[in-house]
Short mmCIF file of C-alpha atoms in Angstrom, two decimals:
data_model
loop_
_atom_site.label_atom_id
_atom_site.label_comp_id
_atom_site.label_asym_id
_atom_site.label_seq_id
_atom_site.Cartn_x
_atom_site.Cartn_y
_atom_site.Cartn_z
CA UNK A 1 34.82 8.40 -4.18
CA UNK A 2 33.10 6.58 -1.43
CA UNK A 3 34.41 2.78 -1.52
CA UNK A 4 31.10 0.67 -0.21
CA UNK A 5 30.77 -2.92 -1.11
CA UNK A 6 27.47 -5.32 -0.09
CA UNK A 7 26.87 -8.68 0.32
CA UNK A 8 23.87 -10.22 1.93
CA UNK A 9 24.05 -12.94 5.16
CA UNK A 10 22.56 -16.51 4.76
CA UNK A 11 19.47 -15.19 6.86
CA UNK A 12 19.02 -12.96 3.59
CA UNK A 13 19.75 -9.27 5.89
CA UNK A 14 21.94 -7.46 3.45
CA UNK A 15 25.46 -5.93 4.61
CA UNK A 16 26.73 -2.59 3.27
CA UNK A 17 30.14 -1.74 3.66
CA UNK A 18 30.63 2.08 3.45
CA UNK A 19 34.82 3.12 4.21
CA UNK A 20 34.65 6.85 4.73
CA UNK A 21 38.48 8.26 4.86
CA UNK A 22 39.61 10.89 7.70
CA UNK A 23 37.93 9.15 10.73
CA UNK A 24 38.81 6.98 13.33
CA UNK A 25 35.23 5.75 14.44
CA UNK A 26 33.04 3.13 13.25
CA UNK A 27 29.47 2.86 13.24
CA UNK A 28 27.34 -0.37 12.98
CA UNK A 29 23.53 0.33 12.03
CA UNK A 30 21.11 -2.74 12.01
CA UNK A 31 17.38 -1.45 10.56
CA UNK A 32 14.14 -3.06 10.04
CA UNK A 33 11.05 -1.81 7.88
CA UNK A 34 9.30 -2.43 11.15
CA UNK A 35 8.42 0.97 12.25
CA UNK A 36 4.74 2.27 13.55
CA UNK A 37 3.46 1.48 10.33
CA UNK A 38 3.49 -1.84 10.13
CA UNK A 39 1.57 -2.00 13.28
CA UNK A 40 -2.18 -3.51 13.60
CA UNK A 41 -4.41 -0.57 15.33
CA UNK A 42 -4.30 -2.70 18.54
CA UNK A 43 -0.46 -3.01 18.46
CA UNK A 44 0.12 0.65 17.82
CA UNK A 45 3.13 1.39 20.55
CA UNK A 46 4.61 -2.17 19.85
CA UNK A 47 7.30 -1.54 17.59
CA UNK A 48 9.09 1.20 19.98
CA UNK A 49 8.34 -0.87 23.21
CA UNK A 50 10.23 -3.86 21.19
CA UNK A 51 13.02 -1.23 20.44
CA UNK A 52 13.39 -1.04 24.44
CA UNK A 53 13.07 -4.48 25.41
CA UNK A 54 15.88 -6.16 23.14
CA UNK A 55 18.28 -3.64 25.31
CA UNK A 56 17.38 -5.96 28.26
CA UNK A 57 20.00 -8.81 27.09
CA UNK A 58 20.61 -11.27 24.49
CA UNK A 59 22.41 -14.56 24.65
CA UNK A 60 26.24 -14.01 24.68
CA UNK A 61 25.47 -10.51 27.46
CA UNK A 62 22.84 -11.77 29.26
CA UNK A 63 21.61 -8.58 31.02
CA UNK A 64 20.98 -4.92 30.55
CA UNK A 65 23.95 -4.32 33.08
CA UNK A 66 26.09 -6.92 30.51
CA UNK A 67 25.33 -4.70 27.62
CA UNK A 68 25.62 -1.20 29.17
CA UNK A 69 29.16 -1.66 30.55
CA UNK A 70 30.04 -4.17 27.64
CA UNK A 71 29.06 -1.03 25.77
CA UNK A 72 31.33 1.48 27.89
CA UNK A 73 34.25 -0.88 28.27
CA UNK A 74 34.62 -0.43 24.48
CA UNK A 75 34.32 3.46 24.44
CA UNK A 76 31.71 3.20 22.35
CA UNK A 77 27.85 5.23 22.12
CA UNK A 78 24.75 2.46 21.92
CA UNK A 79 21.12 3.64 20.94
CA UNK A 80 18.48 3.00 18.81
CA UNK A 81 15.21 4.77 17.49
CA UNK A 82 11.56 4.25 16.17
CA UNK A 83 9.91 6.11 13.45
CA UNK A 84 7.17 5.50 11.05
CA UNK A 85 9.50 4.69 8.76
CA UNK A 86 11.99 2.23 10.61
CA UNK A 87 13.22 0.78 13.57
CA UNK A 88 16.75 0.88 14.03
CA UNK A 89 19.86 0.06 16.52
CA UNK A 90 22.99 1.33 16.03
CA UNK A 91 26.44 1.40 17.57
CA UNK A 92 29.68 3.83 17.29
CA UNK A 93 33.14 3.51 18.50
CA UNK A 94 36.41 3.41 17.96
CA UNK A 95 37.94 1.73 14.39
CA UNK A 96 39.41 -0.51 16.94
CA UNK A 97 37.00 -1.68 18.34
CA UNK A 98 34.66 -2.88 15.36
CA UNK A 99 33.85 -6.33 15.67
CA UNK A 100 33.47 -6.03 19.37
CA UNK A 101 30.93 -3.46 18.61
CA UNK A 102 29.61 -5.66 16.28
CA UNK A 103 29.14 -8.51 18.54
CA UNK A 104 27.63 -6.65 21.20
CA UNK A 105 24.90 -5.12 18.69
CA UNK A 106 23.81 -8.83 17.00
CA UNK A 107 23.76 -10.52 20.29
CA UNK A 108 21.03 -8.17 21.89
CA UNK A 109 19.70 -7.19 19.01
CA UNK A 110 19.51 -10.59 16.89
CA UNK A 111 19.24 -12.74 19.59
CA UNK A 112 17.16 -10.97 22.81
CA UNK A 113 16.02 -12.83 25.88
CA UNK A 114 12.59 -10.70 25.81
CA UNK A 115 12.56 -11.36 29.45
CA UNK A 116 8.51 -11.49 30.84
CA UNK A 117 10.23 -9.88 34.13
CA UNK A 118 12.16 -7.25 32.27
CA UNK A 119 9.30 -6.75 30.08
CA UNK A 120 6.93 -5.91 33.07
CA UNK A 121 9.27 -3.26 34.61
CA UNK A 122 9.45 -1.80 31.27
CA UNK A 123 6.18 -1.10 30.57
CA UNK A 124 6.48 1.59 33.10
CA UNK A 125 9.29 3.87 32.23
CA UNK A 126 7.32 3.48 28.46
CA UNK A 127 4.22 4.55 30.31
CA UNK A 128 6.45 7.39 31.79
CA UNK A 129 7.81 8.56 28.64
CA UNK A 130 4.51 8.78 26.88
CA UNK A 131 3.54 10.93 30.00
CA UNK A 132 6.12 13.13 29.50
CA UNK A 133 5.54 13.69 25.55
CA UNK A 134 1.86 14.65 26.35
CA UNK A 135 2.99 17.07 29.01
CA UNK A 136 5.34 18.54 26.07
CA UNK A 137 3.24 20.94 24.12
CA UNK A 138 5.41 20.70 20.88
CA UNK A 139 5.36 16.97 20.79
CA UNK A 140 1.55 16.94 21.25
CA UNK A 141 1.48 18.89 18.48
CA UNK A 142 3.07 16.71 15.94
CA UNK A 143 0.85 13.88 17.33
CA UNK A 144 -2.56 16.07 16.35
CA UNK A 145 -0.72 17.19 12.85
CA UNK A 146 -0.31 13.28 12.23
CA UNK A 147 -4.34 12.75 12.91
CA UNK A 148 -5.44 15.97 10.58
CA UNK A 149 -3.00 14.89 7.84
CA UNK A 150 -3.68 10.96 8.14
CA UNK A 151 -6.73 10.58 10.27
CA UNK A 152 -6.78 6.54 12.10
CA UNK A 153 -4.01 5.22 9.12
CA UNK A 154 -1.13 4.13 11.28
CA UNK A 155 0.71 7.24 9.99
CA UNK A 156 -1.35 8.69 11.91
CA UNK A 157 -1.03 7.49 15.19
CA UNK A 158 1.73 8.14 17.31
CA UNK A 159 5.33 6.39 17.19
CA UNK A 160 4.84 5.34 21.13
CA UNK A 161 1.19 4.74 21.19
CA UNK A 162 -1.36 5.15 23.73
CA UNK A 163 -0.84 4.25 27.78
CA UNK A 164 -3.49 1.53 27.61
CA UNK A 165 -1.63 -0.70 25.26
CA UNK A 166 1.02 -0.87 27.50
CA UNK A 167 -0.69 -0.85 30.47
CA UNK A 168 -3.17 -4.42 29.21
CA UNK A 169 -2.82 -5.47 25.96
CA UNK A 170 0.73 -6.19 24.95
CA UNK A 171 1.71 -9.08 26.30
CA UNK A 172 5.42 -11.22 25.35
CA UNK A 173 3.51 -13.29 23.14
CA UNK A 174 2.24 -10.49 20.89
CA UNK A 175 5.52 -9.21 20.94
CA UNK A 176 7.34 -12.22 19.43
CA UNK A 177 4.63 -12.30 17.17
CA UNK A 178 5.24 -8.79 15.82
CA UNK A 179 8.93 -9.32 15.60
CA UNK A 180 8.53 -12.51 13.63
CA UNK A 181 6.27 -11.37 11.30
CA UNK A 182 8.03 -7.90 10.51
CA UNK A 183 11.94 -8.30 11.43
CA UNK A 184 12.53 -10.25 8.05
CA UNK A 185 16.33 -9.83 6.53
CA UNK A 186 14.97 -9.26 3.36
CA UNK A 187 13.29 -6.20 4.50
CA UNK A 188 15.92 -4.73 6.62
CA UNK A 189 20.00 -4.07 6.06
CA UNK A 190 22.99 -3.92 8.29
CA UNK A 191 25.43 -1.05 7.73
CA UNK A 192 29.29 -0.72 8.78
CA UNK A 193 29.90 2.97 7.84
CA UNK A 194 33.40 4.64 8.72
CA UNK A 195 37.02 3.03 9.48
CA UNK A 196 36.69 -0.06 7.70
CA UNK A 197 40.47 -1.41 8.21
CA UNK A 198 40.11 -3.72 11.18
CA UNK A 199 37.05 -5.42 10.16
CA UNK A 200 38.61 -8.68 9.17
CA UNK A 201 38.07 -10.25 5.39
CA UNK A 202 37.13 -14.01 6.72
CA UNK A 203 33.67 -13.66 6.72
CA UNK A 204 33.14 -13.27 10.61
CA UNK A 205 30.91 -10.04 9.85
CA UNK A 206 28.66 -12.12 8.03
CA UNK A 207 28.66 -14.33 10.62
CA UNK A 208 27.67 -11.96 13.08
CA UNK A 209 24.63 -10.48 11.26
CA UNK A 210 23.40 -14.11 10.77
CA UNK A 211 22.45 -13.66 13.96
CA UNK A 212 19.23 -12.61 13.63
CA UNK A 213 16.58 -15.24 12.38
CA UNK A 214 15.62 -16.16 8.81
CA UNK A 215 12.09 -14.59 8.58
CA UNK A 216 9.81 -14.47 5.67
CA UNK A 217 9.01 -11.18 4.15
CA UNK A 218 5.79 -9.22 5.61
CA UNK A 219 3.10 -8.56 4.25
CA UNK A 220 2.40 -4.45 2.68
CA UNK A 221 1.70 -2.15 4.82
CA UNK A 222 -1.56 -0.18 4.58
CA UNK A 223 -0.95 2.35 1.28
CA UNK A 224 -1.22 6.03 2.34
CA UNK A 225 -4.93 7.06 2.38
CA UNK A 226 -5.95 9.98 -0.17
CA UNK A 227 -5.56 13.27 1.28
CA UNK A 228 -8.21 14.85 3.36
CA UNK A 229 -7.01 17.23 5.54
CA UNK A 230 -8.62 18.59 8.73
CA UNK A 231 -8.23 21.03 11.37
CA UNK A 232 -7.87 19.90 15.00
CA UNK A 233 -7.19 21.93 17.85
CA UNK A 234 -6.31 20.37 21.37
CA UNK A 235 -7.03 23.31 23.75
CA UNK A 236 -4.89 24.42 26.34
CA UNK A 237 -5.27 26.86 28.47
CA UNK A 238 -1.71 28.63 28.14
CA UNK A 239 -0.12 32.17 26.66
CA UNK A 240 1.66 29.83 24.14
CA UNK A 241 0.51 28.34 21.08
CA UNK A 242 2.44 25.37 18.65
CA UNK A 243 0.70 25.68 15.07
CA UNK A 244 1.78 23.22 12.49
CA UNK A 245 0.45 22.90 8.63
CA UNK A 246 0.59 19.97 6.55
CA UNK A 247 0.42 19.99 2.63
CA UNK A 248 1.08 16.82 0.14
CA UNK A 249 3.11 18.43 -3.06
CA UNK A 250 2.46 17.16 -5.83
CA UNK A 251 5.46 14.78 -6.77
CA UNK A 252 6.06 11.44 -6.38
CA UNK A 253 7.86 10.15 -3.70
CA UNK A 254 9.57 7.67 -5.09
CA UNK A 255 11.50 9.53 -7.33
CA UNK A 256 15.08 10.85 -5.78
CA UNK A 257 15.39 14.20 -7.68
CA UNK A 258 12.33 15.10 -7.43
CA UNK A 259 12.55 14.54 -3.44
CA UNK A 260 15.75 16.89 -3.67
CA UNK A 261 13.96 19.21 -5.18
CA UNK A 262 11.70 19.69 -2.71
CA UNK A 263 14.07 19.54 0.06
CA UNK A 264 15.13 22.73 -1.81
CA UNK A 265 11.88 23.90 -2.02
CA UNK A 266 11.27 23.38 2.23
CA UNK A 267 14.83 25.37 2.42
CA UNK A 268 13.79 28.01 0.72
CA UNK A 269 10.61 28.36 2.38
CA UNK A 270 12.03 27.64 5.85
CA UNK A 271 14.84 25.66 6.62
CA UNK A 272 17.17 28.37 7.23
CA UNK A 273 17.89 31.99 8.60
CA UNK A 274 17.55 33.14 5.11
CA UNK A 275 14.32 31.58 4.13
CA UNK A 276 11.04 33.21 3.77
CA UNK A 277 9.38 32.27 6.91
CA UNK A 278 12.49 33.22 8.99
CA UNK A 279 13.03 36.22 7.38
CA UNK A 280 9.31 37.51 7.70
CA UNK A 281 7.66 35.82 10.52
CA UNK A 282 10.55 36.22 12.71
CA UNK A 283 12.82 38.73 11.59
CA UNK A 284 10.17 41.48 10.02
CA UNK A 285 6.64 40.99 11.96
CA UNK A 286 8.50 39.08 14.95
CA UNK A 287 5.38 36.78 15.39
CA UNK A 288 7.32 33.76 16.46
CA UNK A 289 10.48 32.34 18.31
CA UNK A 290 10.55 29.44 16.25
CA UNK A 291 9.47 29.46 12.67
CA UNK A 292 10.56 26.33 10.15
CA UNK A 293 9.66 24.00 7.40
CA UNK A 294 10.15 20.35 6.54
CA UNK A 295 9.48 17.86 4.06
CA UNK A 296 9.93 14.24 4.13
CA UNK A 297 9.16 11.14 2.17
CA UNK A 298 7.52 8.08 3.32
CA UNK A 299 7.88 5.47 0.83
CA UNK A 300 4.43 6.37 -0.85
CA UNK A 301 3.94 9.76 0.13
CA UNK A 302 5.56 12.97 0.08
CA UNK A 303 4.99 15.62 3.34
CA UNK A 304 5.61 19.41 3.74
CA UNK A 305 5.24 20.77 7.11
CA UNK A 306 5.18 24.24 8.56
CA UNK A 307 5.76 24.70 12.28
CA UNK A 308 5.80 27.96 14.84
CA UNK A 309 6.26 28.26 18.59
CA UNK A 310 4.26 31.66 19.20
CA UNK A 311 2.57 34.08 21.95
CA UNK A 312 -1.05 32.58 21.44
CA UNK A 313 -2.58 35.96 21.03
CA UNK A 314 -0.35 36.26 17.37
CA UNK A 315 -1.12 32.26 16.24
CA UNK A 316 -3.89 33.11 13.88
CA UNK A 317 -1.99 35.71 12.00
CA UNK A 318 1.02 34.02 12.06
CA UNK A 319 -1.28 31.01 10.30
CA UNK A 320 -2.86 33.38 7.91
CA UNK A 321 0.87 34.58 6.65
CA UNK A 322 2.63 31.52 6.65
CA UNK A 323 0.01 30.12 4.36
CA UNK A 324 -0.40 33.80 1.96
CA UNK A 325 3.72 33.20 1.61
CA UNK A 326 3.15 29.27 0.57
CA UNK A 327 0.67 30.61 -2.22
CA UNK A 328 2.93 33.34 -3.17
CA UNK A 329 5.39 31.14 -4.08
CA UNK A 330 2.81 28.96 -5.85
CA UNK A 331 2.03 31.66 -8.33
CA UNK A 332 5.05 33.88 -8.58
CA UNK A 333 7.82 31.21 -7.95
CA UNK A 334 10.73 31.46 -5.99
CA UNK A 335 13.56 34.25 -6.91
CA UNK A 336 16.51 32.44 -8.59
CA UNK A 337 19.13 33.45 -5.92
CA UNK A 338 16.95 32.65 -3.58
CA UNK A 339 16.91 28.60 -4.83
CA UNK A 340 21.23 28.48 -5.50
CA UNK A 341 21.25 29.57 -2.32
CA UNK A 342 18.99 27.13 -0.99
CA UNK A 343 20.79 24.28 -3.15
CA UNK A 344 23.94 25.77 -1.41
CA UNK A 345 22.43 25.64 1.81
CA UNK A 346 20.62 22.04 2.24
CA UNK A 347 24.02 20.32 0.05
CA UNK A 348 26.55 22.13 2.98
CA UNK A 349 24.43 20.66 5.46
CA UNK A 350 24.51 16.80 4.28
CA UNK A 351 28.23 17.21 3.82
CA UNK A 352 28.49 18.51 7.11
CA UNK A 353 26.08 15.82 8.57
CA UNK A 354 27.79 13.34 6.53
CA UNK A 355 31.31 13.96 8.94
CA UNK A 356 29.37 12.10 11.13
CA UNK A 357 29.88 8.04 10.71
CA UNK A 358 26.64 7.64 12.84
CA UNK A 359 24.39 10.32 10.13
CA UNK A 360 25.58 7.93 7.25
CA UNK A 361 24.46 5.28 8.34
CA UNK A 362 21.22 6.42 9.17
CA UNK A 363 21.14 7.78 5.73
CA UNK A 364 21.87 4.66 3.96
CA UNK A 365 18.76 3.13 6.16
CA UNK A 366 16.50 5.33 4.93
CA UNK A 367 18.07 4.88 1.10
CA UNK A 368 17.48 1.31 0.79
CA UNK A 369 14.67 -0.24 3.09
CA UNK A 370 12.34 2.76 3.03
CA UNK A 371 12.98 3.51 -0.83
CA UNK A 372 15.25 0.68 -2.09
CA UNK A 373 17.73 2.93 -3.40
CA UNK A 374 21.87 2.71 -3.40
CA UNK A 375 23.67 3.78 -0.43
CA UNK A 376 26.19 5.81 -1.58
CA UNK A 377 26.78 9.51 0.14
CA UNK A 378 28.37 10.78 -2.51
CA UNK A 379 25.06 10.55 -4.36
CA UNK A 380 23.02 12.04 -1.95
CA UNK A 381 25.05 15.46 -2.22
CA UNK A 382 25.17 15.17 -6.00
CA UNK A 383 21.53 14.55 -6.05
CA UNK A 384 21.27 18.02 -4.14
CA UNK A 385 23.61 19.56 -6.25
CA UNK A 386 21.49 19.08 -9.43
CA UNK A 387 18.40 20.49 -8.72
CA UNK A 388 17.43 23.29 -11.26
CA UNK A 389 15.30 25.98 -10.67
CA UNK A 390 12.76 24.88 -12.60
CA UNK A 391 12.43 21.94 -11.04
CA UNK A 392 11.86 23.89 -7.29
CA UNK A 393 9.37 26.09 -9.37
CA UNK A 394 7.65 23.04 -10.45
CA UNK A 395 7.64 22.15 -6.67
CA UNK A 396 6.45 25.38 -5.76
CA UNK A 397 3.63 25.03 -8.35
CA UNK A 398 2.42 21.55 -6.91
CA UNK A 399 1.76 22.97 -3.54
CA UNK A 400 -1.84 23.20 -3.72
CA UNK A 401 -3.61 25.37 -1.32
CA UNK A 402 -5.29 22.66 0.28
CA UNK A 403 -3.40 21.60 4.24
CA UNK A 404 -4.35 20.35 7.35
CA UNK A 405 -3.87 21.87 10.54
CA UNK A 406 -2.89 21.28 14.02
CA UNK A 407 -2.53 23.60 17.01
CA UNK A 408 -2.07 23.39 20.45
CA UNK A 409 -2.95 26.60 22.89
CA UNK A 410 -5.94 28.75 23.86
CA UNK A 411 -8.10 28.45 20.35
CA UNK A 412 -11.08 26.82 18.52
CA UNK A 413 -11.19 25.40 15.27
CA UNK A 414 -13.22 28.51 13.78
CA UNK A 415 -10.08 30.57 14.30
CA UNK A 416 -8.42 29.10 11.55
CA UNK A 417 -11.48 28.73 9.06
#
């Protein structure tokens, strides 16, 4: 059993405590349910261009260079990320180490200058990396899947926003503004996941994560919007296409087994070199290099997503298949070795991912801010474990054949009427 104990700072940010035996790293995972949708339509970009400013220095290590070789002098690996969902900073290194680690993270983190020089010289290498995501076909992709699925709702807009924003509306002002209205303890959570043993017992973790201010909760986000799916097509004049397929099944997101069960469902359908779409539209009619599905869970709404990387002139029949095998499995149901090994499949891969201090904590994120659920590992692979196959049929059922669709390549919306 997983030993994890909680307590919660006097800024109201609540710890979690996960020891997981047979490792000698450490990681420390501070997250916020301040992610790209929480964002007004003009701030859309804001949350991920906070996520790169804070790196810039806090109060005890002053300046980027004070953080980057405070970070290497302890042998440890410093990042951070931005979803929808979350934004989150993290830190792994050795046992050791901890509480150095632990400092480092708060002060930058909980405590950032937010330099208007820093800021400034920022805004470009954002600008940059937008540039570069448009110029990625496969990213671009994702970006017109969002709009189809969720049209102007801020799941619909992308994680790093549009050039412009950087470029003249977000100015250090705004930026405070957005962190102290959204980075509120209450609707965030530290997490210590590994080698717990030389993390001392006098309360000097606490301490640490009290670092970052006592905020009052946000207000809700926006509720998903109803589904209304569209096609879009963002033509490009190339011998390669990127096709991607939305549905919303039919269960309800907040409910953990019935999330499991359709991350059995996506496994079976794609998630492996086993499933149906690998086997099929790879293996038998070779229309695609890269063939997969996905589902995922916002905290309101459930996704499943079909992607393919494919010659352009084999994108519309590769559509046309991918969606016949979706409906397939809608009225004949899945084969029952094909779900125990699916179950088999997706619960080998979270043990494996779960070696991995850093993928725990992440996990435990997720768990508790996005769906307020416990943190434990352990239950994660049980919950996997358990699915029946009625319960993936039931899945398999609720995928109505109703999707949008997004493609990038040489094509017009007519070609997949």
């Amino acid at each position: 059993m997983t030993a994890i104990s909680s307590s919660t700072a006097p800024n109201g940010l609540p710890i979690h405590r996960v020891q997981l035996d047979g490792t000698r790293a450490v990681t420390a995972l501070v997250a916020f349910d301040a992610g790209a949708r929480t964002e007004r339509a003009e701030e859309n970009g804001m949350a991920h261009f906070l996520e790169h400013l804070v790196f810039k220095g806090g109060e005890k290590y002053v300046t980027y260079r004070d953080v980057n070789e405070t970070a290497e002098n302890l042998g440890a690996q410093l990042n951070a990320y931005t979803s929808h969902d979350l934004v989150a900073f993290h830190i792994t290194a050795r046992a050791e180490k901890a509480l150095e680690a632990i400092d480092l993270l708060t002060d930058f983190v909980g405590r950032p200058r937010l330099d208007g020089e820093e800021l400034d010289r920022e805004r470009g290498v954002v600008i940059q990396e937008i540039a570069r995501s448009n110029d990625q076909p496969s990213t671009v992709a994702e970006h017109v899947i969002d709009r189809a699925a969720f049209g102007d709702h801020p799941l619909g807009r992308p994680v790093l926003g549009p050039e412009e924003h950087l470029r003249d509306t977000f100015t250090r002002e705004a930026i405070v503004a957005f962190r102290q209205r959204q980075w509120a303890g209450s609707r965030g959570g530290a997490f210590v996941v590994g080698n717990l043993e030389h993390l001392p017992a006098n309360g000097a973790l606490d301490e640490l994560f009290d670092r970052f201010p006592d905020l009052p909760a946000p207000p809700p986000y926006e509720p998903a919007p109803g589904f209304a799916p569209r096609t879009l097509v963002e033509e490009r004049d190339s011998n390669q296409s990127h096709l991607r397929m939305m549905y919303r099944p039919a269960i309800d997101a907040t409910d953990r087994r019935a999330r499991a069960a359709l991350a059995i469902y996506s496994t079976l359908l794609g998630g492996s070199m086993g499933s149906r779409l690998f086997d099929e539209i790879r293996e038998q009619r070779g229309l695609a290099y890269s063939v997969y599905a996905l589902s995922h869970a916002f905290s309101d709404v459930p996704i499943l997503q079909l992607s393919a990387g494919l010659e352009s002139g084999k994108a519309v029949e590769a559509y046309t298949r991918m969606r016949e095998i979706v409906a397939e499995l809608r009225t004949e149901g899945p084969t029952v070795e094909e779900v125990e090994r699916a179950r088999a499949y997706a619960a080998g891969a979270r043990v494996l991912a779960f070696e991995n201090t850093n993928a725990v904590a992440r996990h435990a994120a997720n768990q508790t801010i996005v769906f307020g659920e416990e943190v434990d590992p352990d239950a994660a692979i049980a919950a996997l474990d358990a699915v029946t196959y009625d319960e993936v049929a039931e899945v398999a059922r609720g995928i109505a054949d109703e999707l949008a669709i997004g493609v990038v390549g040489p094509h017009t919306v007519a070609d997949f009427a």
